[in-house]
Amino acid sequence: MNASIGKPRPLFDFHGGIHPPQNKELSNQRPIRQAPLPEQLILPLNMHLGAPAKAIVQVGDTVLKGEKIAEAQGAVSLPVHAPTSGKIVAIGPRPIQHPSGLDAPCIVLEPDGKDLWCELHPLPDWQTCCPPSALVARLREAGIAGMGGAGFPAAIKLSPKPEHKIDQLIINAVECEPYITADDVLMRERAEQIIGGIEILRHILKPKEAIVGIEDNKPEAIEAMRRAATGTGIEIAVVPTKYPSGGEKQLIYMLTGKEVPSGGIPAQIGVVCHNTGTTLAIYRAIVYGEPLVSRITTLTGKALAEAGNFEVLIGTPVASLLKAAGADMDKIGRLVMGGPMMGFTLHSTAIPVVKTSNCILAATEQELPAPATEQPCIRCGSCADVCPADLLPQQLYWYAKNQDLERAQQYNLMDCIECGACAYVCPSHIPLVQYYRFAKGEVRNALQEQQKADRARVRFEARQQRLADEQAEKEARRKARLQGSKASAAPGVDMAALKAASLQASAAYKAAVKALKAAEVDGRDQLAALTSEVEQLKAKADAAKAAVRDAGNAPAAPVVDVAALKAASLAASAEYKAAVKAMKAAEAAGEDVSALRSAADALKAKADAAKAAVRDAGPAIQTAAPSSASAAVPEKSDDTAQRAQKMKALKTAYNVSHKQFKEASAALERAERDGSDNLDELRKQVERFKLKSDKAKEALNLLVDQAKADIRASGSDLKSLKIEAAQTEAAARQKARELDAAKINGDDQRINVLTRELEALKREAEVAAGALKAAIDEQGLADS
Amino acid sequence: MSLITVTSPHTTGQRNHTGAFMRQVIYATIPGVAVLTWLFGWGTLFNLIIAVPAALIAEAAVLKARGRDVRFALSDWSAVLTAVLLAIAIPPTSPWWLIVIGIVAAIVVAKQLYGGLGMNPFNPAMVGYVVLLISFPLEMTRWIAPHEAPSWFDSFRMVLASANVDAITGATPLDSLRTWAGNAEQLASQPILHGSFAGAGWEWVNLAFLLGGIYLLARKIISWHIPVGMLAGMALIALPFWLADDVRYASPLFHLFSGAAMFGAFFIATDPVSAATSRYGRLIYGALIGVLVWVIRSNGGYPDAVAFAVLLMNMAAPTIDYYTQPRSYGHRKAKRGASR
């Protein structure tokens, strides 16, 4: 026993678990061998959890071993490096280990046999040379993914949020799956390097303790690790053999008694967990500067004559490894990547080894017989007895089968770790895990559908609103014109009556605005109806005002003083803008803005009225002008100007409402985090603002589209098109960054939302780029 | 080499097969059946000989009518187990038609009409038993006095319903207790109530079924929750009443080793299909059965009550499960009841 260990750590036993036959002696009797260099290496761009890498080489390029051939895209992503020197012969879809047997983009490398390294930058003095963050960045650049499980980028786990203080660093060397011995032999042969890797992790994370968890069925590995850990303070904890003690959540509980919260990550309870192989890769990446280009993979199963562990270049096709391990291809009944409990079957031997491939199991028909026919569940409860997450699998099965997703979630479906213990013990041979995977997928789909439907509803409502608004506007204008013509036809109009009508209309409008505001404050439902009412009343009031004005102007001056009207309009809109500015300032300062808002609204009404007057006056002059043909031109340019002005107004409106939406969303998030009571109210508020901003945006988009069409028609203004294209692209990039940030935080909902937004932005960017290109083509310019 | 594509896990345990589970339960009844035969003659064996084929025929007929794979469904041994349990539960003096009616009620009505194995809300054997008990109370309460076993020929004639059964029947301990509860003199003078440590003869029957139950526990065919819950529930409620008035109420030991107590605890209440499934749920389910058995035995209209208690609690099982979800990993509290 090691003196630095002290008394053995108390272990906590998790519920359930099973003891399947180990079959480890098949592969752990021989030292690690070097796998032969295959004819081709197939390197999937997505060997890790997160966004796929992007190829930075071309077909025909020659690369050196360790050279980066694909770079990370976004925060949750990793680069890919050439596992040996050679030539890139293809970039395209190849079969990979995919549950549905789909192909995925890969880089195909033909080795030149020289195995020449590129220039490496080792950091033997890592303790002193640079800050931990630089080491983390180094690990990211080295493409290090978790090598035991899902392939989560190691660097992200090493950059916990500041509020997550790390108490324990746990190295998962349990290897509880039957057959697999990769970590076992790795610890026997390279314990010093693993301990070195743990030292680097300690340097980066500064945990209070560093614990290596090993199952008691690996006495030689335990001995080797104890020897290597002497004097380092790293604790070697031996856990009893029980599947799935190597599950991250189960191991954390066994060693610390702490449970990772449902839906959470270990860092929340002060734990970071890394796999043995990952730790070794980290050591080599820092001390030798080597990126992750090879790993230890167990080749086992009774169809192999020479089962054992191999040092395999990433990208080596399984066929080549099977040959090296002396496979009798006729005897292979099932080919599994991973272990027999959680591995995936391979549908082709052309599939390459990736960063997470810890085992290739070539089993005979007798070894892993075909699944027996499913019998009815008798609710014997064997599954519940072995479930390491302490679920009720028989109930989950029932609900999953009936697609009662709500109930299934009530019974904590999403906490299932898919370890397969329930299906292992089921006397009725029910493929339980398959049911849970299906139900989980359905739950995720339903969530996405819900989000999609919500967005569609908002969009639809906005469109309805917009159409109603347009209709009302048209109606108002028609009425105004009618009244105007009436007024000019009969100069002796009763001014007093008109004025009274106008006052009444504006009073009604103001009352409606007040009602709307009150409703907004109360968060009532019928806001849309009220809004449209307000809009109608406003149109009425405007029309009445216009009538008064027309009536007043008509007898005195048949030709309206357009210049004066324009000046008045400009002044009014300037006033309005100032008011909006003041309101924003007040909002930023957190003051009560309702008074300011109503003032702004009043000013806006004024400005609108003035604008309307200018608009109304314009055609009047033109019709008065002798030549109607010449009048068409100024009208058009006037139109464009008007549109520009409208666009500007809409943009302001959109910006304001979007900002409000963002703020409301943030408030909602805060409230959700704090578990406040007024969530519904806040949610309503968010939706309201979103609706507003969407409405503005849509109107704006319409105008922009019109403008674009005009520009295209006229074939002019490349500059604005260019700006447009650049802006949309920048927006898309910004959104991508946000998305990456969200991915780090692992907020699924936000990721979904952002992904969709990003898609929309990308489409927009495409449209803009297309418009630009079309314009360029049209003008015959070879500009880029 | 043909590669199959299936999802994990790729391996399953050795011994686990529904049919094997059922057969283990059947094997575990052997000591109990042996003691019944020793005490009451060949009747129980004749019951078994009639019940098992009747059950298989009834099950096969319904399966065929439902268009199911008859061979595959029969291979789960569940019909045989139901037949065995019912054959043990009914008196060894039963005529053949009584057994057949019970089997039809159990297999066709209680099990297959609800959708077959795994779908029945009520314990099929106990439904069959209660149908018979209510319809044919005379035949169903004719037990032979212990150690007065008729010859195999007489037993055979009873099965054919051509023997005078009444000549050899006698009261069971629970019958006597019902009749003489509160009468200290009579209670003391009934030899049937004073066996080695509980009711005469029946203490050995219960001991034998306890042995079989321990075998099932050791083989992990059943979990301890339901039997322990039921026996503890029965003993704990019997104790204070017996202490307060031992003339009116029997001792916990008497209750535990009388009638179908052990048979019920290990073989009937543990039917997984109709029982509660969560750990705490099973404890509660078992305990309430125990309490109900005592209540009906002490105050009800029937001498024994396991069948009624089990059926009543079958009704409550879904609700019990509803409120006894275990606390899953990573959750601070267990979920209780439905989502709002």
PDB file of N, CA and C in Angstrom, chain A residues 15 249 259-262 329 333-334 340-341 343 345-346 368 375-380 389-391 394 406-407 409-412 415 420 424-425 427-429 434 437, chain B residues 1-13 16-18 21 72 76 117-119 272-273 275 277 279 282 321-322 325-331 335 337-339:
ATOM      1  N   HIS A  15     -27.218   2.050  -6.650  1.00  0.00           N
ATOM      2  CA  HIS A  15     -28.304   1.074  -6.743  1.00  0.00           C
ATOM      3  C   HIS A  15     -28.145   0.223  -7.998  1.00  0.00           C
ATOM      4  N   LYS A 249     -21.588   9.059 -14.025  1.00  0.00           N
ATOM      5  CA  LYS A 249     -22.410   9.423 -12.872  1.00  0.00           C
ATOM      6  C   LYS A 249     -22.247   8.415 -11.747  1.00  0.00           C
ATOM      7  N   GLU A 259     -24.163  13.243  -6.283  1.00  0.00           N
ATOM      8  CA  GLU A 259     -24.888  12.890  -7.501  1.00  0.00           C
ATOM      9  C   GLU A 259     -24.915  14.066  -8.461  1.00  0.00           C
ATOM     10  N   VAL A 260     -24.628  13.800  -9.705  1.00  0.00           N
ATOM     11  CA  VAL A 260     -24.748  14.843 -10.722  1.00  0.00           C
ATOM     12  C   VAL A 260     -26.240  15.140 -10.879  1.00  0.00           C
ATOM     13  N   PRO A 261     -26.644  16.410 -10.742  1.00  0.00           N
ATOM     14  CA  PRO A 261     -28.081  16.700 -10.837  1.00  0.00           C
ATOM     15  C   PRO A 261     -28.640  16.288 -12.192  1.00  0.00           C
ATOM     16  N   SER A 262     -29.895  15.901 -12.180  1.00  0.00           N
ATOM     17  CA  SER A 262     -30.558  15.491 -13.418  1.00  0.00           C
ATOM     18  C   SER A 262     -30.467  16.609 -14.452  1.00  0.00           C
ATOM     19  N   MET A 329     -13.101 -14.463 -40.947  1.00  0.00           N
ATOM     20  CA  MET A 329     -14.242 -13.641 -41.366  1.00  0.00           C
ATOM     21  C   MET A 329     -15.544 -14.445 -41.423  1.00  0.00           C
ATOM     22  N   GLY A 333     -20.181 -13.232 -36.401  1.00  0.00           N
ATOM     23  CA  GLY A 333     -21.629 -13.136 -36.470  1.00  0.00           C
ATOM     24  C   GLY A 333     -22.089 -11.709 -36.228  1.00  0.00           C
ATOM     25  N   ARG A 334     -21.328 -11.005 -35.434  1.00  0.00           N
ATOM     26  CA  ARG A 334     -21.710  -9.636 -35.108  1.00  0.00           C
ATOM     27  C   ARG A 334     -20.442  -8.833 -34.874  1.00  0.00           C
ATOM     28  N   PRO A 340     -19.997  -5.071 -25.460  1.00  0.00           N
ATOM     29  CA  PRO A 340     -21.253  -5.769 -25.739  1.00  0.00           C
ATOM     30  C   PRO A 340     -22.458  -5.121 -25.057  1.00  0.00           C
ATOM     31  N   MET A 341     -22.239  -4.263 -24.058  1.00  0.00           N
ATOM     32  CA  MET A 341     -23.376  -3.658 -23.372  1.00  0.00           C
ATOM     33  C   MET A 341     -23.843  -2.368 -24.034  1.00  0.00           C
ATOM     34  N   GLY A 343     -22.068  -0.928 -27.030  1.00  0.00           N
ATOM     35  CA  GLY A 343     -21.451  -0.690 -28.332  1.00  0.00           C
ATOM     36  C   GLY A 343     -22.460  -0.608 -29.462  1.00  0.00           C
ATOM     37  N   THR A 345     -23.314  -1.841 -33.476  1.00  0.00           N
ATOM     38  CA  THR A 345     -22.926  -2.792 -34.501  1.00  0.00           C
ATOM     39  C   THR A 345     -22.424  -2.031 -35.724  1.00  0.00           C
ATOM     40  N   LEU A 346     -21.461  -2.642 -36.407  1.00  0.00           N
ATOM     41  CA  LEU A 346     -20.932  -2.045 -37.630  1.00  0.00           C
ATOM     42  C   LEU A 346     -21.545  -2.787 -38.808  1.00  0.00           C
ATOM     43  N   LEU A 368     -22.430 -14.050 -29.247  1.00  0.00           N
ATOM     44  CA  LEU A 368     -23.515 -13.075 -29.130  1.00  0.00           C
ATOM     45  C   LEU A 368     -24.651 -13.547 -30.026  1.00  0.00           C
ATOM     46  N   GLN A 375     -41.169 -11.458 -25.432  1.00  0.00           N
ATOM     47  CA  GLN A 375     -42.379 -11.974 -24.784  1.00  0.00           C
ATOM     48  C   GLN A 375     -43.049 -10.838 -24.016  1.00  0.00           C
ATOM     49  N   PRO A 376     -44.285 -11.063 -23.575  1.00  0.00           N
ATOM     50  CA  PRO A 376     -44.934  -9.966 -22.831  1.00  0.00           C
ATOM     51  C   PRO A 376     -44.207  -9.668 -21.524  1.00  0.00           C
ATOM     52  N   CYS A 377     -44.245  -8.383 -21.134  1.00  0.00           N
ATOM     53  CA  CYS A 377     -43.657  -7.987 -19.843  1.00  0.00           C
ATOM     54  C   CYS A 377     -44.559  -8.514 -18.729  1.00  0.00           C
ATOM     55  N   ILE A 378     -43.943  -9.183 -17.744  1.00  0.00           N
ATOM     56  CA  ILE A 378     -44.739  -9.664 -16.618  1.00  0.00           C
ATOM     57  C   ILE A 378     -44.505  -8.810 -15.382  1.00  0.00           C
ATOM     58  N   ARG A 379     -43.880  -7.666 -15.576  1.00  0.00           N
ATOM     59  CA  ARG A 379     -43.634  -6.688 -14.516  1.00  0.00           C
ATOM     60  C   ARG A 379     -42.915  -7.326 -13.328  1.00  0.00           C
ATOM     61  N   CYS A 380     -41.999  -8.243 -13.629  1.00  0.00           N
ATOM     62  CA  CYS A 380     -41.309  -8.946 -12.549  1.00  0.00           C
ATOM     63  C   CYS A 380     -40.424  -7.993 -11.767  1.00  0.00           C
ATOM     64  N   ALA A 389     -29.732   3.966 -12.370  1.00  0.00           N
ATOM     65  CA  ALA A 389     -30.279   5.315 -12.184  1.00  0.00           C
ATOM     66  C   ALA A 389     -31.507   5.273 -11.278  1.00  0.00           C
ATOM     67  N   ASP A 390     -31.833   4.088 -10.779  1.00  0.00           N
ATOM     68  CA  ASP A 390     -32.996   3.883  -9.923  1.00  0.00           C
ATOM     69  C   ASP A 390     -34.280   4.381 -10.581  1.00  0.00           C
ATOM     70  N   LEU A 391     -34.480   3.937 -11.810  1.00  0.00           N
ATOM     71  CA  LEU A 391     -35.733   4.237 -12.507  1.00  0.00           C
ATOM     72  C   LEU A 391     -36.650   3.034 -12.361  1.00  0.00           C
ATOM     73  N   GLN A 394     -39.794  -0.926 -16.096  1.00  0.00           N
ATOM     74  CA  GLN A 394     -40.992  -1.587 -16.618  1.00  0.00           C
ATOM     75  C   GLN A 394     -42.085  -0.565 -16.886  1.00  0.00           C
ATOM     76  N   GLU A 406     -45.410  12.066 -22.092  1.00  0.00           N
ATOM     77  CA  GLU A 406     -45.512  12.893 -20.889  1.00  0.00           C
ATOM     78  C   GLU A 406     -45.298  12.027 -19.647  1.00  0.00           C
ATOM     79  N   ARG A 407     -45.983  10.890 -19.617  1.00  0.00           N
ATOM     80  CA  ARG A 407     -45.837   9.970 -18.494  1.00  0.00           C
ATOM     81  C   ARG A 407     -44.399   9.450 -18.412  1.00  0.00           C
ATOM     82  N   GLN A 409     -41.737  10.859 -19.294  1.00  0.00           N
ATOM     83  CA  GLN A 409     -40.858  11.879 -18.711  1.00  0.00           C
ATOM     84  C   GLN A 409     -41.121  12.035 -17.225  1.00  0.00           C
ATOM     85  N   GLN A 410     -42.361  11.868 -16.845  1.00  0.00           N
ATOM     86  CA  GLN A 410     -42.693  11.918 -15.432  1.00  0.00           C
ATOM     87  C   GLN A 410     -41.930  10.833 -14.677  1.00  0.00           C
ATOM     88  N   TYR A 411     -41.714   9.701 -15.335  1.00  0.00           N
ATOM     89  CA  TYR A 411     -40.944   8.617 -14.728  1.00  0.00           C
ATOM     90  C   TYR A 411     -39.455   8.737 -15.069  1.00  0.00           C
ATOM     91  N   ASN A 412     -39.010   9.954 -15.349  1.00  0.00           N
ATOM     92  CA  ASN A 412     -37.587  10.282 -15.529  1.00  0.00           C
ATOM     93  C   ASN A 412     -36.923   9.550 -16.684  1.00  0.00           C
ATOM     94  N   ASP A 415     -33.393  10.500 -17.648  1.00  0.00           N
ATOM     95  CA  ASP A 415     -32.258  10.160 -16.783  1.00  0.00           C
ATOM     96  C   ASP A 415     -31.683   8.793 -17.116  1.00  0.00           C
ATOM     97  N   GLY A 420     -28.084  -0.601 -20.483  1.00  0.00           N
ATOM     98  CA  GLY A 420     -28.500  -1.919 -20.949  1.00  0.00           C
ATOM     99  C   GLY A 420     -28.652  -2.965 -19.862  1.00  0.00           C
ATOM    100  N   TYR A 424     -30.490  -6.650 -20.141  1.00  0.00           N
ATOM    101  CA  TYR A 424     -29.653  -7.819 -19.857  1.00  0.00           C
ATOM    102  C   TYR A 424     -30.397  -8.810 -18.973  1.00  0.00           C
ATOM    103  N   VAL A 425     -31.129  -8.314 -17.982  1.00  0.00           N
ATOM    104  CA  VAL A 425     -31.783  -9.226 -17.043  1.00  0.00           C
ATOM    105  C   VAL A 425     -33.218  -9.571 -17.434  1.00  0.00           C
ATOM    106  N   PRO A 427     -36.382 -11.229 -18.373  1.00  0.00           N
ATOM    107  CA  PRO A 427     -36.693 -12.611 -18.715  1.00  0.00           C
ATOM    108  C   PRO A 427     -37.566 -12.722 -19.957  1.00  0.00           C
ATOM    109  N   SER A 428     -38.168 -11.628 -20.373  1.00  0.00           N
ATOM    110  CA  SER A 428     -39.025 -11.672 -21.553  1.00  0.00           C
ATOM    111  C   SER A 428     -38.296 -11.202 -22.805  1.00  0.00           C
ATOM    112  N   HIS A 429     -36.976 -10.988 -22.694  1.00  0.00           N
ATOM    113  CA  HIS A 429     -36.144 -10.590 -23.833  1.00  0.00           C
ATOM    114  C   HIS A 429     -36.673  -9.355 -24.525  1.00  0.00           C
ATOM    115  N   GLN A 434     -33.823  -0.115 -26.570  1.00  0.00           N
ATOM    116  CA  GLN A 434     -34.313   0.352 -27.866  1.00  0.00           C
ATOM    117  C   GLN A 434     -35.591   1.187 -27.695  1.00  0.00           C
ATOM    118  N   ARG A 437     -34.519   4.560 -26.238  1.00  0.00           N
ATOM    119  CA  ARG A 437     -33.869   5.430 -27.230  1.00  0.00           C
ATOM    120  C   ARG A 437     -34.937   6.055 -28.120  1.00  0.00           C
TER     121      ARG A 437
ATOM    122  N   MET B   1     -19.541 -13.809 -44.112  1.00  0.00           N
ATOM    123  CA  MET B   1     -19.836 -12.979 -42.941  1.00  0.00           C
ATOM    124  C   MET B   1     -21.020 -12.081 -43.253  1.00  0.00           C
ATOM    125  N   SER B   2     -22.079 -12.236 -42.498  1.00  0.00           N
ATOM    126  CA  SER B   2     -23.191 -11.311 -42.678  1.00  0.00           C
ATOM    127  C   SER B   2     -23.335 -10.526 -41.384  1.00  0.00           C
ATOM    128  N   LEU B   3     -23.247  -9.225 -41.494  1.00  0.00           N
ATOM    129  CA  LEU B   3     -23.251  -8.403 -40.281  1.00  0.00           C
ATOM    130  C   LEU B   3     -24.673  -7.957 -39.965  1.00  0.00           C
ATOM    131  N   ILE B   4     -25.128  -8.221 -38.750  1.00  0.00           N
ATOM    132  CA  ILE B   4     -26.463  -7.752 -38.381  1.00  0.00           C
ATOM    133  C   ILE B   4     -26.333  -6.413 -37.671  1.00  0.00           C
ATOM    134  N   THR B   5     -27.350  -5.601 -37.829  1.00  0.00           N
ATOM    135  CA  THR B   5     -27.362  -4.295 -37.181  1.00  0.00           C
ATOM    136  C   THR B   5     -28.452  -4.294 -36.124  1.00  0.00           C
ATOM    137  N   VAL B   6     -28.053  -4.284 -34.884  1.00  0.00           N
ATOM    138  CA  VAL B   6     -29.013  -4.226 -33.776  1.00  0.00           C
ATOM    139  C   VAL B   6     -28.477  -3.235 -32.759  1.00  0.00           C
ATOM    140  N   THR B   7     -29.337  -2.803 -31.870  1.00  0.00           N
ATOM    141  CA  THR B   7     -28.868  -1.843 -30.874  1.00  0.00           C
ATOM    142  C   THR B   7     -28.445  -2.591 -29.620  1.00  0.00           C
ATOM    143  N   SER B   8     -27.647  -1.904 -28.812  1.00  0.00           N
ATOM    144  CA  SER B   8     -27.114  -2.503 -27.594  1.00  0.00           C
ATOM    145  C   SER B   8     -28.256  -2.717 -26.590  1.00  0.00           C
ATOM    146  N   PRO B   9     -28.128  -3.550 -25.585  1.00  0.00           N
ATOM    147  CA  PRO B   9     -26.977  -4.424 -25.355  1.00  0.00           C
ATOM    148  C   PRO B   9     -27.012  -5.632 -26.283  1.00  0.00           C
ATOM    149  N   HIS B  10     -25.798  -6.171 -26.510  1.00  0.00           N
ATOM    150  CA  HIS B  10     -25.682  -7.284 -27.446  1.00  0.00           C
ATOM    151  C   HIS B  10     -25.668  -8.626 -26.735  1.00  0.00           C
ATOM    152  N   THR B  11     -25.700  -8.597 -25.428  1.00  0.00           N
ATOM    153  CA  THR B  11     -25.645  -9.835 -24.680  1.00  0.00           C
ATOM    154  C   THR B  11     -26.717  -9.810 -23.595  1.00  0.00           C
ATOM    155  N   THR B  12     -27.240 -10.973 -23.271  1.00  0.00           N
ATOM    156  CA  THR B  12     -28.225 -11.033 -22.192  1.00  0.00           C
ATOM    157  C   THR B  12     -27.838 -12.141 -21.222  1.00  0.00           C
ATOM    158  N   GLY B  13     -28.447 -12.099 -20.053  1.00  0.00           N
ATOM    159  CA  GLY B  13     -28.115 -13.058 -19.012  1.00  0.00           C
ATOM    160  C   GLY B  13     -28.433 -14.483 -19.426  1.00  0.00           C
ATOM    161  N   ASN B  16     -32.215 -16.242 -17.740  1.00  0.00           N
ATOM    162  CA  ASN B  16     -33.473 -15.515 -17.647  1.00  0.00           C
ATOM    163  C   ASN B  16     -34.403 -15.781 -18.826  1.00  0.00           C
ATOM    164  N   HIS B  17     -35.471 -16.402 -18.531  1.00  0.00           N
ATOM    165  CA  HIS B  17     -36.486 -16.692 -19.525  1.00  0.00           C
ATOM    166  C   HIS B  17     -37.787 -16.741 -18.737  1.00  0.00           C
ATOM    167  N   THR B  18     -38.839 -16.148 -19.262  1.00  0.00           N
ATOM    168  CA  THR B  18     -40.094 -16.111 -18.517  1.00  0.00           C
ATOM    169  C   THR B  18     -40.535 -17.513 -18.112  1.00  0.00           C
ATOM    170  N   PHE B  21     -38.672 -18.731 -15.119  1.00  0.00           N
ATOM    171  CA  PHE B  21     -39.187 -18.088 -13.903  1.00  0.00           C
ATOM    172  C   PHE B  21     -40.409 -18.843 -13.389  1.00  0.00           C
ATOM    173  N   PHE B  72     -45.749 -20.709 -28.983  1.00  0.00           N
ATOM    174  CA  PHE B  72     -44.860 -19.717 -28.386  1.00  0.00           C
ATOM    175  C   PHE B  72     -45.451 -19.205 -27.070  1.00  0.00           C
ATOM    176  N   ASP B  76     -44.443 -20.078 -22.226  1.00  0.00           N
ATOM    177  CA  ASP B  76     -44.095 -19.236 -21.073  1.00  0.00           C
ATOM    178  C   ASP B  76     -44.537 -19.873 -19.739  1.00  0.00           C
ATOM    179  N   LEU B 117     -51.051 -12.802 -21.016  1.00  0.00           N
ATOM    180  CA  LEU B 117     -49.999 -12.647 -20.011  1.00  0.00           C
ATOM    181  C   LEU B 117     -49.515 -11.194 -19.929  1.00  0.00           C
ATOM    182  N   GLY B 118     -49.414 -10.710 -18.712  1.00  0.00           N
ATOM    183  CA  GLY B 118     -48.864  -9.381 -18.507  1.00  0.00           C
ATOM    184  C   GLY B 118     -49.901  -8.275 -18.526  1.00  0.00           C
ATOM    185  N   MET B 119     -51.128  -8.585 -18.970  1.00  0.00           N
ATOM    186  CA  MET B 119     -52.118  -7.524 -19.112  1.00  0.00           C
ATOM    187  C   MET B 119     -53.234  -7.602 -18.064  1.00  0.00           C
ATOM    188  N   PRO B 272     -46.271 -11.031 -10.122  1.00  0.00           N
ATOM    189  CA  PRO B 272     -45.766  -9.693 -10.435  1.00  0.00           C
ATOM    190  C   PRO B 272     -46.720  -8.884 -11.307  1.00  0.00           C
ATOM    191  N   VAL B 273     -47.469  -9.565 -12.151  1.00  0.00           N
ATOM    192  CA  VAL B 273     -48.291  -8.842 -13.124  1.00  0.00           C
ATOM    193  C   VAL B 273     -49.304  -7.947 -12.415  1.00  0.00           C
ATOM    194  N   ALA B 275     -49.328  -7.160  -9.097  1.00  0.00           N
ATOM    195  CA  ALA B 275     -48.875  -6.523  -7.858  1.00  0.00           C
ATOM    196  C   ALA B 275     -48.266  -5.155  -8.141  1.00  0.00           C
ATOM    197  N   THR B 277     -45.105  -2.539  -8.250  1.00  0.00           N
ATOM    198  CA  THR B 277     -43.785  -2.855  -8.801  1.00  0.00           C
ATOM    199  C   THR B 277     -42.626  -2.151  -8.113  1.00  0.00           C
ATOM    200  N   ARG B 279     -40.198  -0.689  -5.069  1.00  0.00           N
ATOM    201  CA  ARG B 279     -39.794  -1.342  -3.811  1.00  0.00           C
ATOM    202  C   ARG B 279     -40.734  -0.965  -2.667  1.00  0.00           C
ATOM    203  N   ARG B 282     -44.242  -2.278  -3.139  1.00  0.00           N
ATOM    204  CA  ARG B 282     -44.446  -3.688  -2.819  1.00  0.00           C
ATOM    205  C   ARG B 282     -44.587  -3.899  -1.316  1.00  0.00           C
ATOM    206  N   ASP B 321     -48.352   2.277  -6.941  1.00  0.00           N
ATOM    207  CA  ASP B 321     -47.184   2.554  -7.783  1.00  0.00           C
ATOM    208  C   ASP B 321     -47.050   4.029  -8.095  1.00  0.00           C
ATOM    209  N   TYR B 322     -48.188   4.641  -8.291  1.00  0.00           N
ATOM    210  CA  TYR B 322     -48.232   6.058  -8.618  1.00  0.00           C
ATOM    211  C   TYR B 322     -47.527   6.908  -7.582  1.00  0.00           C
ATOM    212  N   GLN B 325     -42.843   6.060  -6.559  1.00  0.00           N
ATOM    213  CA  GLN B 325     -41.689   6.064  -7.451  1.00  0.00           C
ATOM    214  C   GLN B 325     -40.419   6.193  -6.637  1.00  0.00           C
ATOM    215  N   PRO B 326     -39.366   5.463  -6.989  1.00  0.00           N
ATOM    216  CA  PRO B 326     -38.109   5.671  -6.265  1.00  0.00           C
ATOM    217  C   PRO B 326     -37.491   7.024  -6.635  1.00  0.00           C
ATOM    218  N   ARG B 327     -36.609   7.505  -5.793  1.00  0.00           N
ATOM    219  CA  ARG B 327     -35.889   8.736  -6.115  1.00  0.00           C
ATOM    220  C   ARG B 327     -34.786   8.364  -7.104  1.00  0.00           C
ATOM    221  N   SER B 328     -34.899   8.870  -8.315  1.00  0.00           N
ATOM    222  CA  SER B 328     -33.908   8.517  -9.323  1.00  0.00           C
ATOM    223  C   SER B 328     -32.621   9.278  -9.088  1.00  0.00           C
ATOM    224  N   TYR B 329     -31.537   8.730  -9.653  1.00  0.00           N
ATOM    225  CA  TYR B 329     -30.220   9.365  -9.546  1.00  0.00           C
ATOM    226  C   TYR B 329     -30.301  10.808 -10.040  1.00  0.00           C
ATOM    227  N   GLY B 330     -29.710  11.689  -9.276  1.00  0.00           N
ATOM    228  CA  GLY B 330     -29.629  13.073  -9.716  1.00  0.00           C
ATOM    229  C   GLY B 330     -30.859  13.896  -9.399  1.00  0.00           C
ATOM    230  N   HIS B 331     -31.836  13.292  -8.723  1.00  0.00           N
ATOM    231  CA  HIS B 331     -33.029  14.040  -8.330  1.00  0.00           C
ATOM    232  C   HIS B 331     -33.001  14.234  -6.822  1.00  0.00           C
ATOM    233  N   LYS B 335     -40.376  11.610  -7.290  1.00  0.00           N
ATOM    234  CA  LYS B 335     -41.601  12.195  -7.825  1.00  0.00           C
ATOM    235  C   LYS B 335     -42.784  11.463  -7.213  1.00  0.00           C
ATOM    236  N   GLY B 337     -46.874  10.886  -7.478  1.00  0.00           N
ATOM    237  CA  GLY B 337     -48.139  11.131  -8.147  1.00  0.00           C
ATOM    238  C   GLY B 337     -47.966  11.685  -9.545  1.00  0.00           C
ATOM    239  N   ALA B 338     -49.058  12.104 -10.105  1.00  0.00           N
ATOM    240  CA  ALA B 338     -49.086  12.497 -11.510  1.00  0.00           C
ATOM    241  C   ALA B 338     -48.540  13.893 -11.708  1.00  0.00           C
ATOM    242  N   SER B 339     -48.243  14.164 -12.963  1.00  0.00           N
ATOM    243  CA  SER B 339     -47.836  15.515 -13.298  1.00  0.00           C
ATOM    244  C   SER B 339     -49.079  16.385 -13.316  1.00  0.00           C
TER     245      SER B 339
END
